[in-house]
XYZ file of C-alpha atoms in Angstrom:
760
model
C -10.218 -8.968 4.530
C -6.546 -8.761 6.885
C -4.535 -6.511 3.537
C -7.670 -4.592 3.067
C -7.624 -3.784 6.560
C -3.872 -3.166 6.863
C -3.948 -0.735 4.670
C -6.734 0.967 5.741
C -4.936 1.387 9.247
C -0.771 1.316 8.747
C -1.054 4.543 6.860
C -0.636 7.186 10.132
C 1.379 7.286 13.288
C 1.022 3.006 12.457
C -0.081 0.304 14.419
C -0.185 1.440 17.696
C -1.988 4.560 16.360
C -5.431 2.605 17.694
C -4.061 3.575 20.867
C -5.387 6.829 22.529
C -2.388 9.130 23.673
C -4.822 9.233 27.353
C -3.802 5.425 27.498
C -0.553 5.436 26.418
C 0.129 8.403 28.951
C -1.123 6.551 31.249
C 1.029 3.782 30.721
C 4.181 5.330 30.243
C 3.578 6.652 33.533
C 3.137 2.606 34.399
C 6.916 2.346 32.817
C 8.084 5.741 34.919
C 6.997 4.018 38.052
C 8.013 0.399 36.935
C 11.547 2.132 35.725
C 12.545 3.414 39.396
C 11.427 -0.377 40.530
C 13.635 -2.622 38.427
C 16.607 0.105 39.498
C 15.643 -0.410 42.676
C 15.895 -4.359 42.944
C 18.779 -4.376 40.483
C 20.993 -2.415 42.995
C 20.048 -3.985 45.974
C 20.432 -7.287 43.974
C 24.086 -6.180 43.206
C 24.667 -5.332 47.031
C 23.523 -7.955 48.341
C 24.619 -10.732 45.875
C 24.261 -14.524 46.620
C 22.043 -13.798 49.503
C 18.458 -15.096 49.688
C 16.219 -12.314 51.038
C 12.115 -13.013 50.013
C 11.419 -9.243 50.021
C 13.827 -8.461 47.409
C 14.007 -12.210 45.659
C 10.639 -13.031 45.558
C 7.960 -10.262 46.182
C 10.068 -7.173 44.741
C 11.304 -9.762 42.069
C 7.770 -10.831 40.775
C 6.078 -7.375 41.066
C 8.190 -6.553 38.133
C 7.595 -9.037 36.098
C 3.955 -7.348 36.529
C 3.606 -4.869 35.074
C 4.774 -5.998 31.635
C 1.528 -9.101 32.257
C -0.488 -5.549 34.072
C 0.969 -3.765 30.473
C 0.118 -6.693 27.282
C -3.131 -7.273 29.527
C -4.732 -3.860 29.392
C -2.793 -3.576 25.465
C -5.101 -6.603 24.547
C -8.807 -5.448 26.266
C -7.797 -2.274 25.041
C -9.016 -3.732 20.547
C -8.230 -3.072 17.539
C -6.238 -5.453 14.671
C -3.121 -6.608 17.108
C -5.973 -7.447 20.467
C -5.329 -11.393 19.565
C -1.379 -10.441 19.297
C -1.206 -9.329 22.284
C -3.504 -11.580 24.260
C -1.039 -14.250 23.499
C 1.861 -11.893 25.067
C -0.715 -11.539 28.055
C -0.711 -15.329 28.468
C 2.556 -15.482 27.814
C 3.506 -13.449 30.862
C 1.452 -14.275 33.513
C 2.026 -17.788 33.259
C 5.500 -16.937 33.024
C 5.404 -14.517 36.313
C 3.123 -17.715 37.783
C 5.530 -20.437 37.460
C 8.817 -17.643 38.091
C 6.738 -17.557 41.732
C 5.683 -20.896 41.759
C 10.031 -21.838 41.083
C 11.268 -19.510 43.599
C 8.675 -20.942 46.965
C 10.597 -24.001 45.688
C 13.408 -23.681 45.899
C 13.631 -21.267 48.671
C 12.770 -23.369 50.710
C 15.728 -26.603 49.707
C 12.730 -28.259 47.769
C 13.101 -29.383 44.003
C 10.630 -27.080 41.069
C 8.059 -29.259 40.382
C 8.490 -30.577 36.762
C 6.070 -28.597 35.085
C 7.934 -24.842 35.688
C 10.365 -26.167 32.558
C 7.269 -26.837 30.335
C 5.295 -23.921 31.148
C 7.874 -22.124 30.874
C 8.413 -23.322 26.937
C 4.187 -22.974 26.678
C 4.947 -19.517 27.819
C 7.715 -19.116 24.996
C 5.586 -20.334 22.614
C 2.673 -18.041 23.465
C 4.931 -14.881 22.742
C 5.810 -16.760 19.293
C 2.182 -17.086 17.919
C 1.573 -12.715 19.648
C 5.218 -12.091 16.666
C 3.337 -14.034 14.306
C -0.160 -12.582 14.503
C 1.370 -9.034 15.341
C 3.841 -10.044 11.222
C 0.297 -10.867 9.665
C -1.638 -7.113 11.013
C 1.432 -5.613 9.317
C 2.462 -7.117 6.793
C 0.665 -6.907 3.322
C -1.294 -10.078 2.158
C 1.145 -12.458 -0.536
C 3.906 -11.414 1.329
C 5.439 -14.600 2.152
C 9.251 -12.947 2.238
C 9.014 -12.685 6.090
C 8.008 -16.737 6.150
C 10.317 -17.921 3.997
C 13.171 -15.837 6.147
C 11.569 -17.312 9.528
C 12.017 -20.565 7.608
C 15.718 -20.280 6.816
C 16.544 -18.705 9.789
C 14.475 -21.301 12.076
C 16.828 -24.244 10.162
C 19.417 -22.547 10.549
C 19.803 -21.710 14.140
C 17.759 -25.148 14.551
C 21.072 -26.804 12.937
C 23.313 -25.000 15.106
C 21.537 -26.143 17.548
C 22.023 -29.720 17.092
C 25.348 -29.621 15.974
C 26.814 -28.140 19.520
C 23.426 -28.779 21.702
C 24.717 -32.161 22.334
C 28.532 -32.430 23.656
C 26.906 -29.282 25.353
C 23.893 -31.729 27.136
C 26.775 -33.913 28.067
C 28.076 -32.442 31.802
C 23.460 -32.304 32.121
C 22.294 -34.889 34.733
C 19.127 -36.639 34.586
C 16.768 -38.164 32.283
C 16.294 -37.398 28.387
C 12.574 -35.709 29.710
C 14.501 -33.363 31.991
C 17.744 -32.863 29.853
C 15.319 -32.089 26.770
C 12.783 -29.601 28.850
C 15.749 -27.885 30.277
C 17.448 -27.014 27.414
C 14.577 -26.816 25.259
C 13.304 -22.747 27.141
C 16.752 -21.263 24.793
C 16.272 -23.005 21.781
C 12.655 -21.565 21.034
C 14.219 -18.251 22.924
C 16.344 -18.598 19.912
C 13.804 -19.062 17.950
C 11.014 -16.075 19.294
C 14.982 -14.266 18.322
C 14.934 -15.766 14.640
C 11.584 -14.487 14.288
C 12.200 -10.798 15.435
C 15.067 -10.484 13.146
C 12.950 -12.208 9.768
C 10.369 -9.580 10.923
C 12.701 -6.280 10.901
C 14.747 -7.784 7.892
C 11.680 -8.093 5.765
C 10.971 -4.155 7.313
C 13.286 -2.960 7.216
C 12.997 1.431 8.009
C 9.574 0.619 7.343
C 9.505 -1.807 10.688
C 8.098 0.672 13.933
C 9.384 0.765 17.450
C 7.272 -1.702 18.896
C 9.253 -5.024 17.281
C 12.887 -3.454 18.562
C 11.442 -3.493 21.568
C 10.200 -7.623 21.198
C 13.735 -8.030 19.468
C 15.812 -6.048 22.364
C 13.681 -7.780 24.993
C 13.317 -11.845 23.315
C 17.722 -11.690 23.224
C 17.597 -10.206 26.934
C 15.337 -13.518 27.991
C 16.833 -16.519 25.580
C 20.120 -14.130 26.720
C 19.529 -15.230 30.807
C 18.044 -18.794 29.709
C 21.488 -19.588 27.525
C 23.514 -18.196 31.660
C 20.766 -20.315 33.593
C 21.625 -23.688 31.608
C 25.212 -23.008 31.693
C 25.000 -22.124 35.538
C 22.813 -25.152 35.562
C 25.268 -27.403 33.804
C 27.440 -26.358 36.744
C 25.637 -26.478 38.777
C 26.749 -23.292 40.396
C 22.849 -21.032 39.951
C 21.317 -19.703 42.976
C 18.279 -17.635 43.570
C 19.331 -13.576 43.469
C 22.175 -14.099 41.501
C 22.743 -11.304 39.180
C 21.577 -13.263 36.452
C 18.195 -12.912 38.217
C 17.908 -9.229 36.393
C 18.153 -10.391 33.215
C 14.438 -12.367 33.195
C 12.773 -9.507 34.599
C 14.093 -6.984 32.266
C 13.359 -9.111 29.696
C 9.926 -9.317 30.217
C 9.507 -5.052 30.913
C 11.189 -4.285 27.684
C 8.733 -6.347 25.587
C 5.960 -4.958 27.942
C 6.368 -1.348 26.465
C 6.536 -2.798 22.996
C 2.440 -3.289 23.049
C 2.500 1.001 23.087
C 4.797 1.668 20.198
C 4.103 1.642 16.641
C 4.270 -1.221 15.028
C 5.386 0.288 11.214
C 6.805 4.388 10.438
C 4.653 6.116 7.988
C 7.313 4.851 5.110
C 6.640 1.903 2.573
C 7.692 -1.244 3.101
C 11.013 -2.234 1.077
C 10.983 -3.859 -2.290
C 13.397 -6.491 -1.441
C 15.237 -7.138 2.096
C 18.386 -10.242 1.347
C 20.900 -9.558 2.820
C 20.134 -11.042 6.290
C 17.983 -14.822 4.767
C 21.202 -14.723 2.410
C 24.151 -13.928 4.612
C 22.008 -16.858 7.167
C 21.489 -19.384 3.977
C 25.799 -18.960 2.974
C 25.226 -20.229 6.990
C 23.618 -23.542 5.935
C 25.717 -24.117 2.715
C 29.214 -23.457 5.342
C 27.271 -26.367 7.871
C 26.391 -28.537 4.899
C 29.584 -28.357 3.670
C 31.658 -29.302 6.947
C 28.961 -32.685 7.142
C 30.838 -34.008 4.086
C 34.524 -33.980 5.553
C 33.683 -34.411 9.690
C 30.309 -36.485 11.011
C 27.858 -34.309 11.647
C 24.564 -35.246 13.733
C 22.047 -36.046 10.103
C 19.684 -34.531 11.761
C 22.149 -31.469 11.875
C 22.833 -32.008 8.116
C 18.330 -32.145 7.589
C 17.794 -28.785 9.037
C 21.196 -26.743 6.933
C 19.829 -28.650 3.876
C 16.394 -27.635 4.484
C 17.237 -23.629 4.528
C 19.253 -24.224 1.747
C 16.235 -25.286 0.310
C 14.947 -23.205 1.282
C 17.205 -20.055 0.659
C 17.327 -21.081 -3.056
C 12.871 -20.840 -2.834
C 13.648 -17.369 -1.894
C 15.870 -16.264 -4.770
C 14.048 -17.405 -7.493
C 11.270 -15.416 -5.489
C 13.473 -12.453 -5.441
C 14.526 -12.981 -9.044
C 10.404 -13.444 -10.131
C 9.911 -10.314 -8.281
C 12.641 -7.993 -9.854
C 11.170 -9.077 -13.401
C 7.909 -8.469 -13.192
C 8.833 -5.152 -11.229
C 10.677 -4.262 -14.204
C 7.848 -5.336 -17.304
C 5.472 -3.792 -15.308
C 7.275 -0.179 -15.003
C 8.134 -1.055 -18.602
C 4.273 -1.377 -19.000
C 3.401 1.920 -17.019
C 5.211 4.055 -19.257
C 5.070 2.107 -23.263
C 2.098 1.319 -25.063
C 0.485 -1.953 -25.540
C 0.399 -1.921 -29.071
C 2.654 0.400 -30.596
C 4.954 -0.171 -27.949
C 5.438 3.206 -28.060
C 5.880 5.610 -24.791
C 2.569 6.287 -23.585
C 1.362 9.633 -21.894
C 3.348 8.260 -18.560
C 5.906 8.159 -20.530
C 5.164 11.565 -22.608
C 5.049 12.833 -18.656
C 8.112 11.796 -17.980
C 10.203 13.010 -20.804
C 8.739 16.007 -20.477
C 10.113 16.483 -16.059
C 13.303 15.096 -17.663
C 13.960 18.499 -18.366
C 11.391 21.401 -16.584
C 13.109 24.201 -18.145
C 14.272 23.701 -21.723
C 12.837 24.978 -24.355
C 10.664 22.660 -26.251
C 8.700 21.660 -28.918
C 5.578 19.189 -28.832
C 3.848 17.841 -31.535
C 0.024 16.197 -31.257
C -0.548 14.346 -34.415
C -4.288 12.866 -34.936
C -5.065 10.197 -37.740
C -7.944 11.376 -40.225
C -10.572 9.426 -40.698
C -9.545 7.227 -38.311
C -12.637 6.164 -37.034
C -13.672 5.608 -41.029
C -10.648 3.538 -40.865
C -11.582 1.389 -38.154
C -15.609 0.759 -38.508
C -15.644 -0.212 -42.248
C -12.558 -2.780 -42.058
C -12.265 -3.464 -38.770
C -10.793 -2.726 -35.643
C -7.971 -5.334 -36.665
C -6.792 -3.947 -39.479
C -7.510 0.233 -37.709
C -4.704 -2.131 -35.290
C -2.165 -2.443 -38.672
C -2.815 0.910 -39.673
C -1.851 2.719 -36.471
C 1.505 0.061 -36.173
C 2.374 1.003 -39.561
C 1.942 4.491 -39.112
C 3.722 4.628 -35.887
C 7.504 2.883 -37.430
C 6.476 5.819 -40.186
C 6.592 8.379 -37.565
C 9.745 6.474 -35.265
C 11.887 6.985 -38.244
C 10.344 10.302 -39.471
C 11.110 12.096 -35.953
C 14.639 13.216 -35.380
C 17.250 12.212 -33.040
C 16.118 13.122 -29.429
C 12.164 13.354 -29.841
C 10.495 11.074 -27.712
C 7.252 9.419 -29.530
C 3.872 8.501 -28.017
C 1.269 7.078 -27.852
C -1.791 8.463 -26.227
C -4.351 6.674 -27.778
C -6.927 5.710 -30.062
C -5.468 7.327 -33.340
C -3.012 10.360 -31.568
C 0.340 10.437 -31.043
C 2.642 12.556 -29.625
C 6.306 13.984 -30.547
C 8.496 15.510 -27.966
C 11.469 17.057 -29.661
C 14.495 17.174 -28.306
C 15.774 20.248 -25.215
C 16.523 23.575 -27.019
C 14.021 22.643 -30.037
C 12.381 25.659 -31.356
C 10.284 26.852 -34.261
C 11.750 26.520 -37.328
C 12.841 22.846 -35.922
C 8.769 22.159 -35.054
C 7.597 23.272 -38.391
C 10.528 20.839 -40.296
C 9.660 18.085 -38.148
C 5.746 18.457 -38.522
C 6.622 17.766 -42.510
C 8.880 15.123 -42.170
C 6.314 13.174 -40.656
C 3.903 14.385 -43.414
C 6.270 13.189 -45.534
C 7.265 9.987 -43.832
C 3.038 9.224 -44.562
C 2.842 9.529 -48.172
C 2.840 6.695 -49.485
C -0.227 4.438 -48.778
C -0.235 1.771 -46.066
C -1.437 -2.132 -46.080
C -4.312 -3.541 -44.075
C -6.528 -6.449 -44.747
C -4.841 -6.134 -48.373
C -6.127 -3.319 -49.047
C -3.602 0.043 -50.170
C -4.933 3.359 -47.562
C -3.605 6.738 -48.132
C -2.921 8.541 -44.625
C -3.215 12.096 -44.426
C -2.350 13.690 -40.290
C -2.476 16.547 -38.980
C -0.093 18.503 -36.515
C -0.603 20.338 -33.345
C 2.680 22.756 -32.404
C 3.139 23.697 -28.545
C 6.202 25.344 -26.959
C 6.887 24.982 -23.532
C 7.374 27.389 -21.234
C 5.794 29.703 -24.095
C 2.701 27.866 -23.957
C 2.897 26.136 -20.599
C 5.188 23.646 -17.943
C 3.264 20.594 -17.697
C 2.336 18.033 -20.130
C -1.313 18.765 -19.989
C -1.128 22.576 -20.609
C 1.344 21.588 -23.545
C -1.022 18.559 -24.956
C -4.083 21.281 -24.316
C -2.333 24.100 -26.831
C -1.218 21.410 -29.318
C -4.947 19.795 -29.394
C -6.781 23.403 -29.940
C -4.270 24.074 -33.405
C -4.065 20.854 -33.939
C -8.132 20.966 -34.063
C -7.703 24.377 -36.155
C -5.353 22.595 -38.502
C -7.828 19.684 -39.541
C -10.605 21.968 -39.376
C -9.036 24.524 -42.149
C -7.115 21.177 -44.477
C -3.826 22.659 -43.856
C -1.976 19.926 -42.332
C -0.044 21.497 -39.273
C 0.039 24.748 -37.136
C 1.103 26.535 -34.296
C -0.602 27.712 -31.531
C -1.548 31.398 -31.218
C -2.625 32.799 -28.070
C -4.315 35.029 -29.262
C -6.975 32.524 -30.298
C -10.417 33.532 -29.092
C -11.270 31.062 -26.307
C -14.415 30.529 -26.803
C -17.336 30.119 -28.529
C -20.560 30.964 -28.932
C -22.168 27.190 -28.312
C -20.102 27.233 -24.960
C -21.239 30.381 -24.318
C -24.729 29.058 -24.331
C -23.970 26.500 -22.805
C -22.699 28.158 -19.463
C -25.416 29.879 -19.333
C -27.788 26.623 -19.189
C -25.543 25.927 -16.422
C -25.261 28.659 -14.616
C -29.189 28.238 -14.221
C -29.625 24.406 -13.346
C -27.133 25.562 -10.625
C -30.029 27.670 -9.427
C -33.127 25.261 -10.200
C -31.605 22.500 -8.558
C -31.501 20.678 -11.602
C -27.897 18.770 -10.610
C -27.981 15.948 -8.142
C -25.858 12.854 -7.292
C -25.803 9.482 -8.362
C -23.544 6.802 -6.364
C -21.496 3.870 -7.677
C -20.460 1.092 -4.767
C -17.937 -0.091 -4.084
C -17.143 -3.389 -3.051
C -14.404 -5.245 -0.877
C -14.019 -8.270 -3.195
C -12.864 -10.674 0.191
C -16.959 -10.123 1.516
C -18.792 -9.255 -1.804
C -19.908 -6.682 1.165
C -20.653 -2.848 -0.665
C -18.243 -1.037 1.709
C -18.987 2.779 0.169
C -19.853 4.617 -2.467
C -19.061 7.152 -5.524
C -20.910 10.046 -5.515
C -21.252 10.947 -9.127
C -22.448 14.906 -10.464
C -25.531 13.990 -12.602
C -26.899 17.082 -14.578
C -31.040 16.623 -14.968
C -30.999 18.887 -17.630
C -35.110 19.555 -18.640
C -34.186 18.882 -22.137
C -31.788 16.298 -22.884
C -32.363 14.124 -19.344
C -29.754 13.122 -17.379
C -26.467 13.898 -18.284
C -22.869 13.313 -17.471
C -20.812 15.373 -15.671
C -17.738 14.400 -18.199
C -19.501 16.122 -20.817
C -19.792 19.584 -19.076
C -17.489 19.522 -16.158
C -13.881 20.470 -18.674
C -16.225 23.578 -18.927
C -16.533 24.980 -15.821
C -12.664 23.881 -14.401
C -11.491 27.714 -15.535
C -15.293 29.042 -13.901
C -16.451 30.197 -10.969
C -18.909 27.772 -11.264
C -16.717 25.237 -9.648
C -16.679 25.944 -6.525
C -20.437 26.139 -5.538
C -20.545 23.266 -7.233
C -18.280 21.064 -5.276
C -19.577 22.278 -2.157
C -22.756 20.594 -3.550
C -21.425 17.555 -4.384
C -20.039 17.372 -0.926
C -23.603 18.820 0.926
C -25.873 16.407 -1.022
C -24.060 13.369 -0.953
C -23.046 13.793 3.095
C -26.437 14.317 3.609
C -27.191 10.839 1.872
C -24.583 8.947 3.537
C -25.819 10.622 7.060
C -29.302 9.448 5.518
C -27.751 5.579 5.269
C -26.543 5.714 8.588
C -30.187 6.336 9.701
C -31.099 3.220 8.292
C -28.273 0.958 9.475
C -26.225 1.483 6.299
C -22.622 2.407 7.058
C -20.828 3.088 3.924
C -17.372 5.136 2.901
C -18.274 8.399 0.635
C -15.443 9.225 -2.947
C -15.830 12.561 -4.387
C -13.653 13.592 -6.591
C -12.352 16.362 -6.511
C -10.561 18.699 -9.811
C -7.626 20.548 -10.182
C -9.266 24.167 -9.360
C -10.222 22.734 -6.136
C -7.209 22.147 -5.252
C -6.387 25.903 -5.398
C -9.525 26.768 -2.781
C -7.614 27.267 0.147
C -10.931 27.214 2.102
C -11.652 23.860 0.357
C -11.170 22.301 3.996
C -12.338 23.978 5.866
C -16.150 24.004 4.611
C -15.563 20.400 4.334
C -14.631 20.105 8.108
C -18.369 22.635 8.976
C -20.130 20.407 6.429
C -17.787 16.678 8.173
C -20.216 18.383 11.545
C -23.647 19.706 10.264
C -23.641 15.957 8.614
C -22.386 14.020 12.334
C -20.027 12.332 9.560
C -17.092 11.018 10.836
C -14.026 12.679 8.657
C -12.074 8.859 7.554
C -15.501 7.688 6.179
C -15.595 10.679 3.412
C -12.603 9.363 0.520
C -11.186 12.647 -1.815
C -10.533 11.705 -5.079
C -7.417 13.615 -6.946
C -6.636 12.403 -10.626
C -2.648 12.579 -11.383
C -3.381 15.052 -13.590
C -5.311 17.672 -11.187
C -1.443 17.558 -9.690
C 0.163 18.881 -12.884
C -0.687 22.621 -12.061
C -0.020 25.016 -8.676
C 1.708 22.093 -6.750
C 3.010 23.466 -4.488
C -0.924 25.199 -3.371
C -1.988 22.179 -3.318
C -0.396 20.562 -2.067
C -1.291 23.162 1.633
C -4.760 22.096 0.817
C -4.717 18.601 0.367
C -2.102 18.685 3.692
C -5.063 20.306 5.187
C -7.479 18.337 4.519
C -5.549 15.299 5.941
C -5.087 16.785 9.222
C -9.683 17.587 9.324
C -8.881 13.248 9.176
C -10.804 13.437 5.453
C -9.038 10.172 3.768
C -7.300 10.735 0.056
C -7.090 8.888 -2.597
C -5.540 9.103 -6.330
C -7.731 8.794 -8.783
C -7.181 6.883 -12.271
C -4.167 6.169 -11.495
C -1.976 4.940 -15.060
C -3.083 7.889 -16.741
C -2.320 10.671 -16.010
C 0.856 13.072 -16.784
C 2.635 12.789 -13.012
C 5.579 10.887 -12.045
C 5.606 7.216 -9.741
C 7.322 9.873 -7.640
C 4.614 11.708 -6.449
C 3.169 8.889 -5.230
C 4.543 8.964 -2.369
C 4.735 12.915 -2.008
C 0.779 12.417 -1.587
C -0.010 11.480 1.920
C -2.729 9.257 0.126
C -4.329 7.027 1.585
C -6.386 4.684 -1.320
C -4.999 4.019 -4.580
C -7.630 3.684 -7.053
C -6.461 2.568 -10.882
C -7.377 3.901 -14.166
C -10.580 1.556 -15.790
C -8.247 1.119 -18.798
C -5.897 -1.427 -16.753
C -8.838 -3.107 -15.590
C -11.377 -3.621 -18.091
C -10.559 -6.973 -19.811
C -8.304 -8.077 -17.226
C -9.636 -11.236 -17.123
C -8.540 -12.747 -20.039
C -5.991 -10.119 -20.543
C -2.146 -10.948 -19.459
C -0.605 -7.722 -19.876
C -3.648 -6.637 -17.559
C -3.321 -8.583 -14.928
C 0.735 -8.291 -14.846
C -0.316 -4.537 -14.646
C -3.120 -5.297 -11.878
C -0.763 -7.474 -9.882
C 2.478 -4.567 -9.551
C -0.137 -1.636 -9.330
C -1.259 -4.363 -6.387
C 1.497 -4.481 -4.448
C 2.855 -1.156 -5.078
C -0.269 -0.316 -3.498
C 0.286 -2.561 -0.567
C 4.211 -1.788 -0.132
C 3.296 1.543 0.215
C 0.541 0.551 2.918
C -2.916 2.347 0.255
C -5.774 1.094 -0.443
C -6.223 -0.492 -3.766
C -9.421 -0.151 -5.408
C -9.896 -1.514 -9.036
C -12.051 0.344 -11.183
C -13.467 -0.398 -14.025
C -14.650 -3.968 -12.973
C -16.623 -5.147 -16.228
C -17.195 -8.904 -15.962
C -17.399 -11.687 -14.254
C -13.610 -12.771 -14.960
C -12.745 -9.304 -13.876
C -13.741 -9.222 -10.280
C -12.078 -12.872 -10.224
C -8.700 -11.314 -11.621
C -9.308 -7.800 -9.119
C -9.673 -10.387 -5.956
C -6.677 -13.215 -7.053
C -4.183 -10.063 -7.057
C -5.055 -8.983 -4.070
C -6.498 -5.514 -4.563
C -9.540 -4.651 -1.985
C -12.313 -3.031 -3.194
C -13.605 -3.862 -6.565
C -15.776 -0.527 -8.445
C -17.624 -1.619 -11.840
C -20.471 -1.858 -14.230
C -20.402 -5.604 -13.201
C -21.178 -5.000 -9.735
C -23.536 -1.685 -10.275
C -23.838 1.009 -12.602
C -24.284 4.602 -10.612
C -27.447 4.577 -9.456
C -29.572 6.886 -7.611
C -30.068 7.633 -4.126
C -33.641 5.950 -3.848
C -32.249 3.170 -6.428
C -29.466 2.611 -4.402
C -30.527 1.661 -1.521
C -32.757 -0.155 -2.862
C -30.084 -2.316 -4.086
C -27.417 -2.488 -1.253
C -31.039 -3.590 1.039
C -31.463 -6.293 -1.757
C -28.152 -7.227 -1.596
C -28.258 -7.480 2.185
C -30.913 -9.362 2.230
C -29.347 -12.044 -0.273
C -26.351 -12.369 1.967
C -28.347 -13.045 4.331
C -30.627 -15.774 3.702
C -26.473 -16.706 2.320
C -25.169 -17.415 5.402
C -23.173 -14.265 4.811
C -21.007 -15.805 2.136
C -19.500 -13.920 -0.628
């Protein structure tokens, strides 16, 4: 659950974004006044060094400590995901304030400080330590164990160093062992606090928000002051009113400032930050080597050895992460069956020379469905493997061969390839498949149809080139000529398409379109947290028709705009109706490539949200990667305006489109929706599990909510939950249903959960 919320909330300016601007301004005024008070205190202390003055050393000093205590307390009561962490900071600062006041009042009169004072300082620092741990858990993705391993490495090394040098240092102290331990524990715990903060910042690095740096400076100031105090205590030179007294209010004051700053910047978490743990592990190993030559306390050796052991675990973890990432990246651009490039690999190859003359050959195996249906899928796979091997050997040097799926292959010729090169390559492909292939001891003659398109004449994106080549290939298949080059003079429509367009216009005028809804499940709580709106056509003769059978034809027409407006308006109206019934959900709506060219869309969305009294963050607009393959500049303008009004953006069908991996980080999205191709069957297939896990890690590293679409079985859902996805969607949970059916279904689900005590 924590991981899912992190993906929701860290996508803005950081964890500090749950604080209103008004509250942040009031805190700024308070700290502005506090800075003046601190300056007065510092000047007074410097000019009156050595003299104890109650007005300065008691009242003004404790007033300075009260400012961060109030700051932490107010920040905790403002709520948000980090409220519990700030409560620990508030408790620690209030305890520190009370203890300091008691210490000053007691020692100023010449009496010894109560014995419990040192212990309360330790408890106060411990509260800060717990607060930092809770903040780290809020900002870092669930399953990111690096920070905890780094913290263990640094902590063990710090303790080893402390136990190596502290015994000699503590020989100067007088008192019982318990008193000496109490005096020395404060600085040691302070050093552990600094170590933990360094570990967190080391993992987040540039993604670390200003909050962490303020906390680090404040904790370091407290620790330095504690160490100087311990030194003066050993030399019996410390007294109230010393310059050292600047250190503690400065540290507390600085940590209080941190409460009002963001915890994370709008940048992805780095994949590996190994410099800090590696350096500390080397230092710990040096202590172990030192122990082999000199007499060293056993506790020092034990902690140093533990640090080295944790360092080895960290190194092994980093190696596995790199291996998984490389394998996931390879699988992301490679076809599972043939090892050829897939759609993404084809897009990467095309983007490598965006302005060059290129030729694209779309290859389709004739009668492949008949082979599959007659001999079975295994025989079909055997045919695909043999065909891919022959095509790989036949394509010219510098060409990229890819499999799009099913029985379709693509050969992208190298830069500079012209008409003659493409025709010659097509002839070579036909020649390569002249001899029969073997499948289940049967010789099968395989024929192919090839459609050819050129960049930039027929398009500059993979979508455009494939569309042109597909039309050429289908005409080659229909006319049985083997290969055909796309001709822009071909008519763009057919009679059947014109009749369908007339039906669609009538359907829009007579309200034959309806919205179905498919639930989205929080995999940790098993609660329905959202729905995706899916358009359906209630055809008078053919019944319910899915959007995939008519939307592609509308994409290039003016009808797509009113149809999109209908879906948004009807879905938001239904969302308001559910709100009135006590069912509070998020709504996801798909946008097409044409919608992203509509500069008026953001304003209409804002008006609909206002009309239906729906807050913008509850609306998620899903955009496929292929929808961004056209005029990207204009699309980014529309997406940017949608983001400004507060609507969330989702990268839909991730893994099946044509965009590069770099595009993910540029969209400003809050959600990544993995294509069903990589989810369905993940419960039984190790390769899909690897892709699913790597994509979840990528999404959370980019602070995106991870949605797995295509959950078709209980094992799929278990795997989605195991790898850390946030939300699941698929027929196993529920197929798309009408608004009435989905309302009844959700009511039953919630009633069953209530009977089960709310257990997932």
